[in-house]
Amino acid sequence: MKIGIDTMGGDFAPIEAIKGAKDYLAGNSDAQLFLIGDEEKIGPLLTEYSLPAEACTVVHAPQVIDMHEHPIKALKEKQQSSIAVGFGLLAKNKIDAFISAGNTGAMLVGAMYSLNPVEGVLRPTISTIIPKENGGTGLLLDVGLNSDCKPEQLNQFAIMGSVYAQNILGIENPRVALINIGEEEGKGNLLAQAAYALLKVNRHINFIGNAEGRDIFIDKADVLVCDGFTGNIILKLAESFYEITQRKGINHEYLDRFNFENHGGTPVLGVSKPVIIGHGISKSKAFKNMIILAQQMIEKDILGKLKSELEN
Amino acid sequence: MKIGIDTMGGDFAPIEAIKGAKDYLAGNSDAQLFLIGDEEKIGPLLTEYSLPAEACTVVHAPQVIDMHEHPIKALKEKQQSSIAVGFGLLAKNKIDAFISAGNTGAMLVGAMYSLNPVEGVLRPTISTIIPKENGGTGLLLDVGLNSDCKPEQLNQFAIMGSVYAQNILGIENPRVALINIGEEEGKGNLLAQAAYALLKVNRHINFIGNAEGRDIFIDKADVLVCDGFTGNIILKLAESFYEITQRKGINHEYLDRFNFENHGGTPVLGVSKPVIIGHGISKSKAFKNMIILAQQMIEKDILGKLKSELEN
């Protein structure tokens, strides 16, 4: 398999991407890595960090889309940027997955416009890992790709989240809950009420009912479904809680699990190829984890499984 | 002024309500307290805790609405309950404010159906205090009374929140932000986009733009406006973070500020009389703070100021 990595994306580019690739290759030989970026900058680093030449292909991309550029405009104007080149390779089947810690908006636009959705998917989605109080891990989606949702979309997020939780997080028969503001059926806003009705008859998932704000970080459910507006607020609130505790010198191993840097990245679920978006602050560990995630998504045929769950 | 207190509401009723009343009366002589509840239970406590008889009036209410009863059904069937009696006194102008730590739903239903909204108010709202990283205090609203909102309602929440922040929290010219999932105008779901357009031309408030999830607990804004679905998720998530840190033995003075018990209660803003709803776990300190809040709302004529801001 061939995994493309944007070496120019993220706050610590290109060095941390290269170090992450090296760390991956030290323990895995399954993937051929396509390192996309400015040849003049990457070349010397490959030598310096002694990356095995046979496992790496450098793809020259002289331009970079900065973190604050307008996604659509930048992708259009910078066709030689590492992100544009990456999506070009993906669309032409030259690579099987693409990873970047660069401009999130450009990655989302690229994923949505360069690739087709998986057959049957209304709208792709992005998720985040939830560090649970009991040490377990949950999945929250959507976290910002779809700010206004229809009930049918939430119903599909539940399926996509379940496939991901089962195959990537290793959770058997994941419990799915709807983020809501009350425990019983009939509670919540119009979207939640309508989504509940679909979820409870969805035979592809193990729906357990509503999860309130207070249930998100406890072990009530494994897959938490909401619209992207709500999910993005939850994600950024949780990140900021962690940051505040760090600034205040409050330390605890539980809080460390909120260091999203450790989790690698989040896949865009529902597009035809694995696309993984990393946090801007990604370091080598995050890059390594993203490459492993891309490999798992390919090996376990996550997208084929999504398609099969959505069509039956 | 006459302040009514439901002595039967909350997990520690009636003793903590009585102790809170005593603590209030130890430092304040402005209000006559109407202690509503089962005379047989309250009477002996008044003697035991030596409450000054001249400042207290016991109003017999033999029934109690439990925490898990259906609000509308319970209010209808239990007309001799402390909550129903309290709203009856309020509607007949026998008391000037009503406080309860009992069934939240019944309190909201009572406030909405026994009282009129303040003239010009589309929908009343409930808020929560936000403990900011820098030691300051912000206000978030709506936190659950209105799960689906129109942009005009968010615009009114901004005005009501500003009046409250200025007069009760003592914040001069409070900065108002719209909870959203992006920094710039034009971001967010349809509601946020439409609300932004109204907020930026609202001359009753000091609108500073959007606040993302990560901005809620830092000192970006003083009044944070959102629909009740989003606000309720944020409130309950913040409460649960505090509870998780407590269970894990993570201690810090900043985290202690999330102990919502210390804050007393939240007023239902936009109804014609002060109605204050306490947390079920309210202890004497919370009751005392709620009585002080009711007194301040009356003295500062918060509802008159709301009306005046909404009509001009």
Tab-separated table of C-alpha atoms in Angstrom, chain B residues 37-311:
chain	number	residue	atom	x	y	z
B	37	GLY	CA	-43.800	23.785	52.942
B	38	ASP	CA	-45.190	21.253	55.360
B	39	GLU	CA	-45.890	23.186	58.564
B	40	GLU	CA	-45.344	20.105	60.701
B	41	LYS	CA	-41.855	19.707	59.351
B	42	ILE	CA	-40.839	23.366	59.136
B	43	GLY	CA	-42.288	24.536	62.463
B	44	PRO	CA	-39.942	22.567	64.731
B	45	LEU	CA	-36.918	23.533	62.598
B	46	LEU	CA	-37.692	27.237	62.963
B	47	THR	CA	-37.565	26.772	66.724
B	48	GLU	CA	-34.514	24.525	66.607
B	49	TYR	CA	-32.520	26.999	64.486
B	50	SER	CA	-33.969	30.067	66.265
B	51	LEU	CA	-35.167	31.913	63.192
B	52	PRO	CA	-36.518	35.362	64.073
B	53	ALA	CA	-40.300	34.968	64.043
B	54	GLU	CA	-40.946	38.540	62.907
B	55	ALA	CA	-38.998	37.992	59.663
B	56	CYS	CA	-40.580	34.651	58.754
B	57	THR	CA	-44.033	33.648	57.601
B	58	VAL	CA	-44.784	29.959	57.263
B	59	VAL	CA	-47.114	29.066	54.384
B	60	HIS	CA	-48.474	25.547	54.701
B	61	ALA	CA	-48.097	23.351	51.618
B	62	PRO	CA	-48.567	19.696	52.527
B	63	GLN	CA	-47.563	18.200	49.147
B	64	VAL	CA	-44.163	17.854	47.483
B	65	ILE	CA	-43.354	17.482	43.791
B	66	ASP	CA	-40.545	14.954	43.631
B	67	MET	CA	-37.476	15.448	41.454
B	68	HIS	CA	-38.526	12.839	38.922
B	69	GLU	CA	-42.208	13.673	38.538
B	70	HIS	CA	-43.539	14.888	35.226
B	71	PRO	CA	-43.664	18.686	35.624
B	72	ILE	CA	-46.969	19.511	33.957
B	73	LYS	CA	-48.797	16.525	35.401
B	74	ALA	CA	-47.425	17.105	38.893
B	75	LEU	CA	-48.266	20.816	38.966
B	76	LYS	CA	-51.791	20.040	37.859
B	77	GLU	CA	-52.377	17.202	40.309
B	78	LYS	CA	-50.500	18.587	43.307
B	79	GLN	CA	-52.038	22.011	43.763
B	80	GLN	CA	-51.048	21.953	47.431
B	81	SER	CA	-47.393	21.313	46.626
B	82	SER	CA	-44.814	23.860	47.722
B	83	ILE	CA	-44.040	24.808	44.118
B	84	ALA	CA	-47.695	25.237	43.102
B	85	VAL	CA	-48.409	27.246	46.267
B	86	GLY	CA	-45.321	29.401	45.638
B	87	PHE	CA	-46.396	30.296	42.121
B	88	GLY	CA	-49.922	30.938	43.389
B	89	LEU	CA	-48.573	33.493	45.886
B	90	LEU	CA	-46.401	35.051	43.187
B	91	ALA	CA	-49.250	35.350	40.711
B	92	LYS	CA	-51.445	36.978	43.363
B	93	ASN	CA	-48.688	39.441	44.331
B	94	LYS	CA	-48.481	38.006	47.841
B	95	ILE	CA	-44.745	37.562	47.338
B	96	ASP	CA	-42.278	39.453	45.105
B	97	ALA	CA	-39.947	36.578	44.210
B	98	PHE	CA	-39.931	32.786	44.456
B	99	ILE	CA	-37.029	30.427	45.041
B	100	SER	CA	-36.873	26.639	44.809
B	101	ALA	CA	-34.265	23.906	44.527
B	102	GLY	CA	-36.993	21.424	43.656
B	103	ASN	CA	-38.101	19.855	40.372
B	104	THR	CA	-36.523	22.099	37.718
B	105	GLY	CA	-39.090	21.240	35.092
B	106	ALA	CA	-41.957	22.127	37.416
B	107	MET	CA	-40.265	25.429	38.248
B	108	LEU	CA	-39.895	26.253	34.566
B	109	VAL	CA	-43.455	25.262	33.757
B	110	GLY	CA	-44.691	27.251	36.736
B	111	ALA	CA	-42.702	30.315	35.692
B	112	MET	CA	-43.899	30.101	32.102
B	113	TYR	CA	-47.565	29.441	32.815
B	114	SER	CA	-48.270	31.213	36.126
B	115	LEU	CA	-46.505	34.420	35.165
B	116	ASN	CA	-46.563	36.618	32.110
B	117	PRO	CA	-43.424	37.284	30.170
B	118	VAL	CA	-41.932	40.751	30.545
B	119	GLU	CA	-43.510	42.935	27.850
B	120	GLY	CA	-41.602	42.492	24.605
B	121	VAL	CA	-39.896	39.228	25.571
B	122	LEU	CA	-40.318	36.524	22.914
B	123	ARG	CA	-39.185	33.728	25.212
B	124	PRO	CA	-37.801	33.744	28.756
B	125	THR	CA	-34.371	32.197	29.267
B	126	ILE	CA	-32.172	30.579	31.894
B	127	SER	CA	-28.462	31.130	32.262
B	128	THR	CA	-25.415	29.851	34.075
B	129	ILE	CA	-22.364	31.464	35.583
B	130	ILE	CA	-19.080	30.765	33.778
B	131	PRO	CA	-15.959	30.615	35.972
B	132	LYS	CA	-13.254	32.146	33.807
B	133	GLU	CA	-9.623	31.142	33.783
B	134	ASN	CA	-8.554	34.629	34.904
B	135	GLY	CA	-10.796	34.580	37.986
B	136	GLY	CA	-13.600	36.581	36.391
B	137	THR	CA	-17.169	35.497	35.870
B	138	GLY	CA	-19.151	35.258	32.676
B	139	LEU	CA	-22.749	34.414	31.842
B	140	LEU	CA	-23.916	31.778	29.367
B	141	LEU	CA	-27.479	31.705	28.078
B	142	ASP	CA	-29.779	29.979	27.137
B	143	VAL	CA	-28.876	26.769	28.964
B	144	GLY	CA	-31.891	24.653	28.201
B	145	LEU	CA	-35.223	26.427	28.311
B	146	ASN	CA	-35.339	26.916	24.525
B	147	SER	CA	-33.887	23.989	22.610
B	148	ASP	CA	-34.843	25.391	19.221
B	149	CYS	CA	-34.325	29.124	18.833
B	150	LYS	CA	-34.965	31.799	16.289
B	151	PRO	CA	-32.261	34.417	15.634
B	152	GLU	CA	-34.471	37.075	17.256
B	153	GLN	CA	-34.483	35.087	20.491
B	154	LEU	CA	-30.692	34.919	20.606
B	155	ASN	CA	-30.656	38.651	20.029
B	156	GLN	CA	-32.929	39.116	23.054
B	157	PHE	CA	-30.875	36.727	25.182
B	158	ALA	CA	-27.945	39.059	24.487
B	159	ILE	CA	-29.895	42.014	25.882
B	160	MET	CA	-31.216	40.105	28.898
B	161	GLY	CA	-27.767	38.701	29.617
B	162	SER	CA	-26.197	42.145	29.375
B	163	VAL	CA	-28.674	43.686	31.811
B	164	TYR	CA	-28.062	40.833	34.243
B	165	ALA	CA	-24.264	40.913	33.854
B	166	GLN	CA	-24.158	44.652	34.387
B	167	ASN	CA	-26.535	44.867	37.340
B	168	ILE	CA	-26.014	41.582	39.154
B	169	LEU	CA	-22.502	40.511	38.182
B	170	GLY	CA	-21.278	44.106	38.250
B	171	ILE	CA	-19.635	44.017	34.821
B	172	GLU	CA	-19.474	47.427	33.145
B	173	ASN	CA	-20.397	47.419	29.457
B	174	PRO	CA	-20.342	43.612	29.217
B	175	ARG	CA	-18.815	42.138	26.059
B	176	VAL	CA	-21.328	39.928	24.283
B	177	ALA	CA	-20.247	37.051	22.035
B	178	LEU	CA	-22.160	34.545	19.960
B	179	ILE	CA	-21.221	30.912	20.576
B	180	ASN	CA	-20.097	29.667	17.180
B	181	ILE	CA	-17.753	27.312	15.391
B	182	GLY	CA	-15.507	29.819	13.695
B	183	GLU	CA	-14.103	33.245	14.372
B	184	GLU	CA	-15.356	35.271	11.457
B	185	GLU	CA	-18.773	36.540	10.460
B	186	GLY	CA	-20.471	34.096	8.083
B	187	LYS	CA	-19.263	31.020	9.986
B	188	GLY	CA	-21.502	28.543	11.725
B	189	ASN	CA	-24.908	27.043	11.269
B	190	LEU	CA	-27.844	28.915	9.790
B	191	LEU	CA	-29.038	30.082	13.216
B	192	ALA	CA	-25.639	31.496	14.147
B	193	GLN	CA	-25.242	33.236	10.803
B	194	ALA	CA	-28.634	34.899	11.097
B	195	ALA	CA	-28.147	35.776	14.779
B	196	TYR	CA	-24.778	37.368	14.014
B	197	ALA	CA	-26.448	39.741	11.569
B	198	LEU	CA	-28.894	40.889	14.257
B	199	LEU	CA	-26.342	41.092	17.069
B	200	LYS	CA	-23.916	43.271	15.164
B	201	VAL	CA	-26.508	46.011	14.669
B	202	ASN	CA	-28.031	45.683	18.151
B	203	ARG	CA	-27.271	49.016	19.823
B	204	HIS	CA	-28.311	47.786	23.272
B	205	ILE	CA	-25.283	45.542	23.590
B	206	ASN	CA	-21.517	45.552	23.182
B	207	PHE	CA	-21.191	42.779	20.599
B	208	ILE	CA	-17.644	41.564	19.984
B	209	GLY	CA	-18.289	38.709	17.536
B	210	ASN	CA	-18.071	34.931	17.781
B	211	ALA	CA	-16.751	32.806	20.631
B	212	GLU	CA	-15.702	29.234	19.879
B	213	GLY	CA	-15.793	26.341	22.322
B	214	ARG	CA	-12.220	27.119	23.303
B	215	ASP	CA	-13.131	30.740	24.173
B	216	ILE	CA	-15.878	30.001	26.683
B	217	PHE	CA	-13.709	29.728	29.801
B	218	ILE	CA	-11.113	32.332	28.862
B	219	ASP	CA	-11.643	36.072	29.189
B	220	LYS	CA	-12.901	36.755	25.679
B	221	ALA	CA	-16.466	37.791	26.450
B	222	ASP	CA	-18.731	38.389	29.455
B	223	VAL	CA	-22.058	37.281	28.020
B	224	LEU	CA	-22.149	34.206	25.785
B	225	VAL	CA	-25.277	33.652	23.741
B	226	CYS	CA	-26.513	30.405	22.193
B	227	ASP	CA	-29.599	28.245	21.750
B	228	GLY	CA	-30.676	26.182	24.740
B	229	PHE	CA	-29.571	22.897	23.201
B	230	THR	CA	-25.962	24.019	22.816
B	231	GLY	CA	-25.960	25.844	26.161
B	232	ASN	CA	-27.319	22.872	28.077
B	233	ILE	CA	-24.651	20.575	26.612
B	234	ILE	CA	-21.942	23.081	27.608
B	235	LEU	CA	-23.357	23.472	31.137
B	236	LYS	CA	-23.684	19.769	31.830
B	237	LEU	CA	-20.308	19.009	30.253
B	238	ALA	CA	-18.639	21.595	32.494
B	239	GLU	CA	-20.406	20.219	35.560
B	240	SER	CA	-19.315	16.700	34.703
B	241	PHE	CA	-15.692	17.758	34.189
B	242	TYR	CA	-15.732	19.127	37.704
B	243	GLU	CA	-17.292	15.949	39.044
B	244	ILE	CA	-14.744	13.767	37.254
B	245	THR	CA	-11.851	15.786	38.699
B	246	GLN	CA	-13.418	15.416	42.154
B	247	ARG	CA	-13.804	11.662	41.757
B	248	LYS	CA	-10.202	11.416	40.604
B	249	GLY	CA	-8.929	13.522	43.491
B	250	ILE	CA	-7.704	16.314	41.229
B	251	ASN	CA	-7.849	19.464	43.353
B	252	HIS	CA	-7.280	23.105	42.480
B	253	GLU	CA	-8.913	26.365	43.468
B	254	TYR	CA	-9.850	27.007	39.843
B	255	LEU	CA	-11.732	23.718	39.647
B	256	ASP	CA	-13.550	24.564	42.873
B	257	ARG	CA	-15.183	27.458	41.078
B	258	PHE	CA	-17.043	24.849	39.009
B	259	ASN	CA	-18.804	23.696	42.137
B	260	PHE	CA	-22.130	25.094	41.036
B	261	GLU	CA	-23.468	24.607	44.541
B	262	ASN	CA	-21.609	27.751	45.558
B	263	HIS	CA	-23.342	29.921	43.014
B	264	GLY	CA	-26.835	29.651	44.366
B	265	GLY	CA	-29.313	29.390	41.564
B	266	THR	CA	-30.232	30.690	38.188
B	267	PRO	CA	-33.058	33.135	37.563
B	268	VAL	CA	-35.664	32.611	34.875
B	269	LEU	CA	-35.017	35.843	32.980
B	270	GLY	CA	-37.870	37.417	31.085
B	271	VAL	CA	-40.822	36.501	33.282
B	272	SER	CA	-42.618	39.265	35.183
B	273	LYS	CA	-41.319	38.368	38.664
B	274	PRO	CA	-37.975	37.015	39.893
B	275	VAL	CA	-38.052	33.212	39.891
B	276	ILE	CA	-34.849	31.498	40.963
B	277	ILE	CA	-34.141	27.823	40.421
B	278	GLY	CA	-31.544	26.112	42.557
B	279	HIS	CA	-29.557	22.958	41.955
B	280	GLY	CA	-31.033	19.840	43.570
B	281	ILE	CA	-27.912	19.534	45.710
B	282	SER	CA	-28.311	23.067	47.137
B	283	LYS	CA	-27.128	23.457	50.721
B	284	SER	CA	-27.597	26.387	53.089
B	285	LYS	CA	-24.997	28.541	51.333
B	286	ALA	CA	-26.771	28.123	48.002
B	287	PHE	CA	-30.139	28.987	49.588
B	288	LYS	CA	-28.688	32.074	51.255
B	289	ASN	CA	-27.152	33.174	47.939
B	290	MET	CA	-30.449	32.641	46.147
B	291	ILE	CA	-32.284	34.843	48.649
B	292	ILE	CA	-29.648	37.546	48.214
B	293	LEU	CA	-29.985	37.236	44.426
B	294	ALA	CA	-33.765	37.603	44.658
B	295	GLN	CA	-33.313	40.672	46.840
B	296	GLN	CA	-30.869	42.216	44.352
B	297	MET	CA	-33.165	41.509	41.429
B	298	ILE	CA	-35.980	43.304	43.220
B	299	GLU	CA	-33.891	46.222	44.519
B	300	LYS	CA	-32.226	46.850	41.176
B	301	ASP	CA	-35.490	46.396	39.292
B	302	ILE	CA	-33.861	44.013	36.814
B	303	LEU	CA	-37.180	43.221	35.170
B	304	GLY	CA	-38.021	46.895	34.710
B	305	LYS	CA	-34.612	47.405	33.130
B	306	LEU	CA	-35.131	44.418	30.832
B	307	LYS	CA	-38.441	45.836	29.688
B	308	SER	CA	-36.946	49.234	29.057
B	309	GLU	CA	-34.000	47.826	27.050
B	310	LEU	CA	-36.289	45.626	24.984
B	311	GLU	CA	-38.766	48.320	24.070
